[in-house]
Amino acid sequence: MSAMNTTLRETNSRIDLLSASLLSRLRRDRSIGRMVLILLVAIAAFSVLSPSVFLTGLNLQNMLLGVAEIGILSIAMMISMVTGGIDLSLVAIANLCAITVSTLYTSSVLGGAGAEQWSPVIILIGLVVGLACGLVNGVLIAYVGVTPILATLGTMQIFNGLAVVWTGGKTLYGSPEALTAFGKTAVAGVPLLFIVFGLVALLVGFILNRSPLGLSLSLEGSNGTAAKFSGIRSTRILMSSYLLTGLLGSLTGIVFIARNPTASADYGASYVLLVIVIAVLGGTNPNGGFATVGGVFLAALTLQVVQSGFTSMRLSAFQYSIAQGVILIGVLVLDCIDWKDVRSRLSIAVRRTDSVAAHDSGSTERK
């Protein structure tokens, strides 16, 4: 009897896996189509409202540069959310990485000593800092059992505090020259940092959609019980998730310092809420179980276009915040509407109208 129950549970788990895969595909297509439409509308609107500024080559290049750091952070946030969690410490991790790189570079150069040859090692150490931060988050969430939002809120405070103590609350200046040159380089008008963002999106998309790890992440977020009976170790999956978000957070720190050779503890203070908005806007389920990298990629582009458009029209950051909220609420409302039910009700209403019209017409003819 026990063996039969176990077999039944395993069968149900496989059904859940297949259902989750099919549902994810349908949702992914809808999210991407929706974001393409919103992006095109935003581009068209600002092209008409502010063509002399918005459509310039410099502005378009700045948009692509600006979206790189926001986009990578949004993908990291998406990964944590797909398991049903969240990572509020991402920006703090990025700043801690940037501070590490700047400190190591300036301390080793000492007025001109050859630190450039150590640049790859310095950058690697910066990435390891992100992995270490992700490890702390993963242990707290996967093994200790702390709720993700509380665990990462606490580590955000710790990482921010470490950064402030480290820098004395001041801005650090200096980064590897090769990294600065990389941040300023463009290929056919496309910044290399944007290309890095695109490659990260492709890699994470492959992991989520084509690898066992991606399926395990989605199942863990949508149905932890089914994941357990499918042989998935929740602790290992959650640990992998936060290690990956930590790595992407530190990669964002590298992008920070590549764009501008400075580092501080308070850079990007408003990014935490922004990347949550982008992740949800791109189709990520806040409750876990589903995410689409393509949707998040397009959502990051869309909000960057809106921000650039508002700047070109000399509108304030507060108005941009309102626009973010309106777009997010609008998309969520559309998601909540059962369009099949709406079409069914409209069809019934039309048939009733036709029936009444036919009845009235017949009554008139008899008279």
GROMACS .gro file of C-alpha atoms in nm:
model
  367
    1MET     CA    1   0.000   0.000   0.000
    2SER     CA    2   0.283   0.235   0.092
    3ALA     CA    3   0.465   0.154  -0.234
    4MET     CA    4   0.145   0.223  -0.431
    5ASN     CA    5   0.101   0.562  -0.261
    6THR     CA    6   0.462   0.650  -0.337
    7THR     CA    7   0.416   0.556  -0.703
    8LEU     CA    8   0.097   0.762  -0.719
    9ARG     CA    9   0.274   1.063  -0.571
   10GLU     CA   10   0.561   1.029  -0.821
   11THR     CA   11   0.311   1.005  -1.109
   12ASN     CA   12   0.129   1.315  -0.988
   13SER     CA   13   0.462   1.494  -0.957
   14ARG     CA   14   0.547   1.413  -1.320
   15ILE     CA   15   0.205   1.542  -1.426
   16ASP     CA   16   0.272   1.862  -1.229
   17LEU     CA   17   0.607   1.899  -1.405
   18LEU     CA   18   0.448   1.863  -1.750
   19SER     CA   19   0.164   2.098  -1.663
   20ALA     CA   20   0.406   2.357  -1.527
   21SER     CA   21   0.613   2.336  -1.846
   22LEU     CA   22   0.313   2.385  -2.076
   23LEU     CA   23   0.169   2.666  -1.863
   24SER     CA   24   0.507   2.840  -1.853
   25ARG     CA   25   0.528   2.832  -2.232
   26LEU     CA   26   0.184   2.989  -2.271
   27ARG     CA   27   0.256   3.258  -2.013
   28ARG     CA   28   0.597   3.331  -2.162
   29ASP     CA   29   0.451   3.394  -2.508
   30ARG     CA   30   0.184   3.625  -2.364
   31SER     CA   31   0.433   3.821  -2.150
   32ILE     CA   32   0.676   3.876  -2.437
   33GLY     CA   33   0.401   3.981  -2.678
   34ARG     CA   34   0.263   4.226  -2.424
   35MET     CA   35   0.603   4.383  -2.353
   36VAL     CA   36   0.686   4.416  -2.723
   37LEU     CA   37   0.362   4.610  -2.770
   38ILE     CA   38   0.427   4.840  -2.471
   39LEU     CA   39   0.787   4.900  -2.583
   40LEU     CA   40   0.682   4.991  -2.938
   41VAL     CA   41   0.411   5.226  -2.809
   42ALA     CA   42   0.663   5.398  -2.577
   43ILE     CA   43   0.918   5.441  -2.857
   44ALA     CA   44   0.655   5.575  -3.096
   45ALA     CA   45   0.513   5.817  -2.837
   46PHE     CA   46   0.845   5.974  -2.740
   47SER     CA   47   0.961   5.983  -3.102
   48VAL     CA   48   0.662   6.207  -3.174
   49LEU     CA   49   0.669   6.409  -2.850
   50SER     CA   50   1.044   6.478  -2.839
   51PRO     CA   51   1.206   6.383  -3.173
   52SER     CA   52   1.491   6.634  -3.154
   53VAL     CA   53   1.631   6.478  -2.834
   54PHE     CA   54   1.491   6.126  -2.803
   55LEU     CA   55   1.594   6.005  -3.149
   56THR     CA   56   1.955   6.127  -3.139
   57GLY     CA   57   2.231   5.867  -3.163
   58LEU     CA   58   2.384   5.980  -2.834
   59ASN     CA   59   2.054   5.940  -2.648
   60LEU     CA   60   1.991   5.594  -2.794
   61GLN     CA   61   2.342   5.485  -2.695
   62ASN     CA   62   2.296   5.622  -2.343
   63MET     CA   63   1.970   5.425  -2.314
   64LEU     CA   64   2.151   5.102  -2.400
   65LEU     CA   65   2.428   5.185  -2.152
   66GLY     CA   66   2.182   5.265  -1.875
   67VAL     CA   67   1.975   4.951  -1.919
   68ALA     CA   68   2.273   4.715  -1.875
   69GLU     CA   69   2.310   4.746  -1.497
   70ILE     CA   70   1.935   4.764  -1.432
   71GLY     CA   71   1.874   4.469  -1.663
   72ILE     CA   72   2.126   4.235  -1.501
   73LEU     CA   73   1.992   4.321  -1.155
   74SER     CA   74   1.637   4.254  -1.277
   75ILE     CA   75   1.735   3.911  -1.408
   76ALA     CA   76   1.896   3.834  -1.072
   77MET     CA   77   1.579   3.944  -0.893
   78MET     CA   78   1.375   3.726  -1.130
   79ILE     CA   79   1.582   3.419  -1.039
   80SER     CA   80   1.516   3.468  -0.668
   81MET     CA   81   1.145   3.530  -0.730
   82VAL     CA   82   1.094   3.220  -0.945
   83THR     CA   83   1.160   3.004  -0.638
   84GLY     CA   84   0.903   3.201  -0.441
   85GLY     CA   85   1.164   3.420  -0.271
   86ILE     CA   86   1.318   3.763  -0.318
   87ASP     CA   87   1.663   3.918  -0.285
   88LEU     CA   88   1.663   4.271  -0.143
   89SER     CA   89   2.041   4.269  -0.099
   90LEU     CA   90   2.129   4.277  -0.470
   91VAL     CA   91   2.220   4.646  -0.492
   92ALA     CA   92   2.423   4.623  -0.170
   93ILE     CA   93   2.611   4.325  -0.317
   94ALA     CA   94   2.680   4.520  -0.637
   95ASN     CA   95   2.815   4.819  -0.444
   96LEU     CA   96   3.028   4.598  -0.219
   97CYS     CA   97   3.179   4.436  -0.529
   98ALA     CA   98   3.251   4.774  -0.692
   99ILE     CA   99   3.412   4.901  -0.370
  100THR     CA  100   3.626   4.586  -0.349
  101VAL     CA  101   3.751   4.630  -0.706
  102SER     CA  102   3.824   5.001  -0.661
  103THR     CA  103   4.001   4.948  -0.327
  104LEU     CA  104   4.220   4.664  -0.453
  105TYR     CA  105   4.312   4.856  -0.767
  106THR     CA  106   4.399   5.185  -0.598
  107SER     CA  107   4.586   5.019  -0.311
  108SER     CA  108   4.799   4.811  -0.546
  109VAL     CA  109   4.872   5.091  -0.791
  110LEU     CA  110   5.025   5.313  -0.516
  111GLY     CA  111   5.087   5.611  -0.735
  112GLY     CA  112   5.165   5.427  -1.057
  113ALA     CA  113   5.293   5.076  -0.981
  114GLY     CA  114   5.173   4.825  -1.240
  115ALA     CA  115   4.832   4.722  -1.118
  116GLU     CA  116   4.684   4.674  -1.465
  117GLN     CA  117   4.840   4.330  -1.493
  118TRP     CA  118   4.642   4.231  -1.184
  119SER     CA  119   4.313   4.358  -1.325
  120PRO     CA  120   4.172   4.011  -1.409
  121VAL     CA  121   4.253   3.890  -1.057
  122ILE     CA  122   4.097   4.202  -0.902
  123ILE     CA  123   3.779   4.157  -1.107
  124LEU     CA  124   3.767   3.788  -1.015
  125ILE     CA  125   3.795   3.875  -0.646
  126GLY     CA  126   3.506   4.118  -0.690
  127LEU     CA  127   3.293   3.839  -0.837
  128VAL     CA  128   3.391   3.608  -0.550
  129VAL     CA  129   3.262   3.873  -0.306
  130GLY     CA  130   2.922   3.843  -0.474
  131LEU     CA  131   2.931   3.464  -0.449
  132ALA     CA  132   3.017   3.491  -0.079
  133CYS     CA  133   2.722   3.724  -0.021
  134GLY     CA  134   2.496   3.484  -0.213
  135LEU     CA  135   2.627   3.199   0.001
  136VAL     CA  136   2.526   3.385   0.318
  137ASN     CA  137   2.176   3.445   0.179
  138GLY     CA  138   2.148   3.084   0.066
  139VAL     CA  139   2.249   2.940   0.403
  140LEU     CA  140   2.004   3.163   0.589
  141ILE     CA  141   1.714   3.079   0.358
  142ALA     CA  142   1.779   2.717   0.254
  143TYR     CA  143   1.930   2.572   0.572
  144VAL     CA  144   1.833   2.798   0.861
  145GLY     CA  145   1.483   2.853   0.722
  146VAL     CA  146   1.465   3.232   0.747
  147THR     CA  147   1.196   3.390   0.526
  148PRO     CA  148   1.368   3.526   0.209
  149ILE     CA  149   1.239   3.882   0.244
  150LEU     CA  150   1.359   3.905   0.606
  151ALA     CA  151   1.689   3.727   0.543
  152THR     CA  152   1.785   3.949   0.250
  153LEU     CA  153   1.659   4.262   0.427
  154GLY     CA  154   1.898   4.180   0.710
  155THR     CA  155   2.192   4.101   0.483
  156MET     CA  156   2.122   4.417   0.282
  157GLN     CA  157   2.172   4.617   0.601
  158ILE     CA  158   2.489   4.423   0.683
  159PHE     CA  159   2.640   4.461   0.335
  160ASN     CA  160   2.549   4.831   0.324
  161GLY     CA  161   2.701   4.880   0.669
  162LEU     CA  162   3.022   4.706   0.565
  163ALA     CA  163   3.043   4.927   0.256
  164VAL     CA  164   2.997   5.246   0.461
  165VAL     CA  165   3.256   5.140   0.720
  166TRP     CA  166   3.496   5.038   0.443
  167THR     CA  167   3.469   5.368   0.254
  168GLY     CA  168   3.406   5.595   0.550
  169GLY     CA  169   3.093   5.708   0.369
  170LYS     CA  170   3.303   5.858   0.090
  171THR     CA  171   3.315   5.792  -0.283
  172LEU     CA  172   3.616   5.592  -0.403
  173TYR     CA  173   3.785   5.685  -0.728
  174GLY     CA  174   3.977   5.454  -0.958
  175SER     CA  175   3.923   5.129  -1.144
  176PRO     CA  176   4.125   4.915  -1.386
  177GLU     CA  177   4.185   5.107  -1.708
  178ALA     CA  178   4.094   4.804  -1.916
  179LEU     CA  179   3.757   4.787  -1.741
  180THR     CA  180   3.693   5.158  -1.797
  181ALA     CA  181   3.787   5.122  -2.164
  182PHE     CA  182   3.550   4.826  -2.194
  183GLY     CA  183   3.268   5.034  -2.050
  184LYS     CA  184   3.324   5.308  -2.307
  185THR     CA  185   3.356   5.081  -2.611
  186ALA     CA  186   3.075   5.023  -2.859
  187VAL     CA  187   3.045   4.788  -3.156
  188ALA     CA  188   2.846   4.932  -3.446
  189GLY     CA  189   2.702   5.185  -3.203
  190VAL     CA  190   2.598   4.919  -2.950
  191PRO     CA  191   2.781   4.947  -2.613
  192LEU     CA  192   2.969   4.637  -2.504
  193LEU     CA  193   2.798   4.658  -2.165
  194PHE     CA  194   2.460   4.618  -2.336
  195ILE     CA  195   2.598   4.317  -2.522
  196VAL     CA  196   2.702   4.172  -2.184
  197PHE     CA  197   2.345   4.222  -2.063
  198GLY     CA  198   2.215   4.041  -2.371
  199LEU     CA  199   2.455   3.750  -2.319
  200VAL     CA  200   2.353   3.722  -1.953
  201ALA     CA  201   1.987   3.714  -2.059
  202LEU     CA  202   2.056   3.440  -2.315
  203LEU     CA  203   2.253   3.231  -2.065
  204VAL     CA  204   1.995   3.261  -1.787
  205GLY     CA  205   1.717   3.195  -2.038
  206PHE     CA  206   1.890   2.873  -2.140
  207ILE     CA  207   1.932   2.771  -1.775
  208LEU     CA  208   1.565   2.835  -1.692
  209ASN     CA  209   1.413   2.683  -2.004
  210ARG     CA  210   1.655   2.413  -2.115
  211SER     CA  211   1.829   2.278  -1.808
  212PRO     CA  212   1.723   2.052  -1.519
  213LEU     CA  213   1.820   2.332  -1.279
  214GLY     CA  214   1.574   2.571  -1.443
  215LEU     CA  215   1.289   2.321  -1.422
  216SER     CA  216   1.375   2.250  -1.059
  217LEU     CA  217   1.374   2.622  -0.977
  218SER     CA  218   1.029   2.664  -1.133
  219LEU     CA  219   0.884   2.356  -0.965
  220GLU     CA  220   1.026   2.458  -0.628
  221GLY     CA  221   0.848   2.791  -0.660
  222SER     CA  222   0.517   2.654  -0.788
  223ASN     CA  223   0.479   2.333  -0.586
  224GLY     CA  224   0.735   2.251  -0.321
  225THR     CA  225   0.560   1.924  -0.232
  226ALA     CA  226   0.570   1.801  -0.591
  227ALA     CA  227   0.936   1.904  -0.608
  228LYS     CA  228   1.009   1.696  -0.298
  229PHE     CA  229   0.841   1.382  -0.436
  230SER     CA  230   1.020   1.433  -0.768
  231GLY     CA  231   1.349   1.387  -0.588
  232ILE     CA  232   1.443   1.756  -0.594
  233ARG     CA  233   1.641   1.872  -0.291
  234SER     CA  234   1.496   2.207  -0.195
  235THR     CA  235   1.801   2.315   0.003
  236ARG     CA  236   2.031   2.257  -0.293
  237ILE     CA  237   1.798   2.438  -0.535
  238LEU     CA  238   1.755   2.739  -0.307
  239MET     CA  239   2.128   2.756  -0.244
  240SER     CA  240   2.196   2.746  -0.620
  241SER     CA  241   1.941   3.022  -0.672
  242TYR     CA  242   2.098   3.264  -0.425
  243LEU     CA  243   2.452   3.182  -0.534
  244LEU     CA  244   2.348   3.275  -0.887
  245THR     CA  245   2.179   3.597  -0.775
  246GLY     CA  246   2.489   3.687  -0.574
  247LEU     CA  247   2.710   3.629  -0.878
  248LEU     CA  248   2.487   3.844  -1.098
  249GLY     CA  249   2.481   4.111  -0.828
  250SER     CA  250   2.861   4.127  -0.828
  251LEU     CA  251   2.862   4.130  -1.209
  252THR     CA  252   2.639   4.436  -1.187
  253GLY     CA  253   2.898   4.592  -0.958
  254ILE     CA  254   3.158   4.537  -1.230
  255VAL     CA  255   2.921   4.709  -1.475
  256PHE     CA  256   2.879   4.998  -1.227
  257ILE     CA  257   3.250   5.065  -1.213
  258ALA     CA  258   3.301   5.005  -1.585
  259ARG     CA  259   3.051   5.282  -1.665
  260ASN     CA  260   3.196   5.522  -1.411
  261PRO     CA  261   3.532   5.460  -1.235
  262THR     CA  262   3.390   5.538  -0.891
  263ALA     CA  263   3.235   5.332  -0.613
  264SER     CA  264   3.019   5.425  -0.316
  265ALA     CA  265   2.792   5.259  -0.063
  266ASP     CA  266   2.479   5.447  -0.171
  267TYR     CA  267   2.493   5.413  -0.548
  268GLY     CA  268   2.164   5.297  -0.702
  269ALA     CA  269   1.969   5.335  -0.379
  270SER     CA  270   1.640   5.339  -0.573
  271TYR     CA  271   1.724   5.032  -0.780
  272VAL     CA  272   1.581   4.773  -0.540
  273LEU     CA  273   1.218   4.868  -0.599
  274LEU     CA  274   1.284   4.936  -0.968
  275VAL     CA  275   1.417   4.587  -1.041
  276ILE     CA  276   1.121   4.430  -0.857
  277VAL     CA  277   0.889   4.633  -1.080
  278ILE     CA  278   1.080   4.523  -1.391
  279ALA     CA  279   1.075   4.156  -1.290
  280VAL     CA  280   0.700   4.156  -1.227
  281LEU     CA  281   0.630   4.369  -1.533
  282GLY     CA  282   0.826   4.118  -1.740
  283GLY     CA  283   0.593   3.838  -1.636
  284THR     CA  284   0.760   3.695  -1.325
  285ASN     CA  285   0.510   3.549  -1.080
  286PRO     CA  286   0.578   3.713  -0.740
  287ASN     CA  287   0.455   3.394  -0.572
  288GLY     CA  288   0.708   3.182  -0.761
  289GLY     CA  289   0.692   2.911  -1.023
  290PHE     CA  290   0.714   3.116  -1.340
  291ALA     CA  291   0.944   3.370  -1.503
  292THR     CA  292   1.039   3.470  -1.854
  293VAL     CA  293   1.381   3.617  -1.925
  294GLY     CA  294   1.262   3.763  -2.256
  295GLY     CA  295   0.984   3.949  -2.079
  296VAL     CA  296   1.223   4.087  -1.816
  297PHE     CA  297   1.470   4.192  -2.087
  298LEU     CA  298   1.195   4.383  -2.270
  299ALA     CA  299   1.056   4.530  -1.947
  300ALA     CA  300   1.399   4.670  -1.858
  301LEU     CA  301   1.427   4.823  -2.205
  302THR     CA  302   1.076   4.965  -2.180
  303LEU     CA  303   1.130   5.143  -1.848
  304GLN     CA  304   1.465   5.273  -1.971
  305VAL     CA  305   1.292   5.413  -2.280
  306VAL     CA  306   1.025   5.575  -2.061
  307GLN     CA  307   1.288   5.726  -1.831
  308SER     CA  308   1.487   5.860  -2.126
  309GLY     CA  309   1.170   5.995  -2.284
  310PHE     CA  310   1.072   6.173  -1.963
  311THR     CA  311   1.422   6.320  -1.937
  312SER     CA  312   1.411   6.440  -2.298
  313MET     CA  313   1.080   6.614  -2.220
  314ARG     CA  314   1.229   6.761  -1.899
  315LEU     CA  315   0.984   6.582  -1.674
  316SER     CA  316   1.079   6.506  -1.315
  317ALA     CA  317   1.186   6.180  -1.153
  318PHE     CA  318   0.864   6.187  -0.949
  319GLN     CA  319   0.659   6.185  -1.269
  320TYR     CA  320   0.867   5.893  -1.392
  321SER     CA  321   0.787   5.706  -1.069
  322ILE     CA  322   0.417   5.766  -1.131
  323ALA     CA  323   0.457   5.629  -1.485
  324GLN     CA  324   0.627   5.316  -1.347
  325GLY     CA  325   0.338   5.255  -1.111
  326VAL     CA  326   0.073   5.316  -1.377
  327ILE     CA  327   0.240   5.075  -1.620
  328LEU     CA  328   0.281   4.806  -1.352
  329ILE     CA  329  -0.075   4.835  -1.221
  330GLY     CA  330  -0.212   4.838  -1.575
  331VAL     CA  331  -0.029   4.518  -1.665
  332LEU     CA  332  -0.134   4.345  -1.342
  333VAL     CA  333  -0.499   4.442  -1.397
  334LEU     CA  334  -0.485   4.303  -1.750
  335ASP     CA  335  -0.338   3.980  -1.612
  336CYS     CA  336  -0.623   3.951  -1.361
  337ILE     CA  337  -0.892   3.983  -1.625
  338ASP     CA  338  -1.030   3.652  -1.751
  339TRP     CA  339  -1.053   3.741  -2.120
  340LYS     CA  340  -1.229   3.415  -2.208
  341ASP     CA  341  -1.501   3.503  -1.959
  342VAL     CA  342  -1.523   3.857  -2.100
  343ARG     CA  343  -1.558   3.726  -2.457
  344SER     CA  344  -1.819   3.474  -2.341
  345ARG     CA  345  -2.023   3.745  -2.168
  346LEU     CA  346  -2.000   3.973  -2.472
  347SER     CA  347  -2.109   3.690  -2.700
  348ILE     CA  348  -2.411   3.616  -2.478
  349ALA     CA  349  -2.499   3.988  -2.470
  350VAL     CA  350  -2.478   4.011  -2.851
  351ARG     CA  351  -2.698   3.704  -2.896
  352ARG     CA  352  -2.955   3.844  -2.654
  353THR     CA  353  -2.953   4.177  -2.839
  354ASP     CA  354  -3.002   4.001  -3.172
  355SER     CA  355  -3.281   3.790  -3.024
  356VAL     CA  356  -3.462   4.097  -2.887
  357ALA     CA  357  -3.419   4.279  -3.218
  358ALA     CA  358  -3.556   3.982  -3.411
  359HIS     CA  359  -3.853   3.953  -3.173
  360ASP     CA  360  -3.932   4.324  -3.206
  361SER     CA  361  -3.905   4.300  -3.584
  362GLY     CA  362  -4.144   4.003  -3.592
  363SER     CA  363  -4.394   4.183  -3.371
  364THR     CA  364  -4.389   4.487  -3.599
  365GLU     CA  365  -4.451   4.277  -3.910
  366ARG     CA  366  -4.752   4.103  -3.751
  367LYS     CA  367  -4.902   4.440  -3.669
   0.00000   0.00000   0.00000
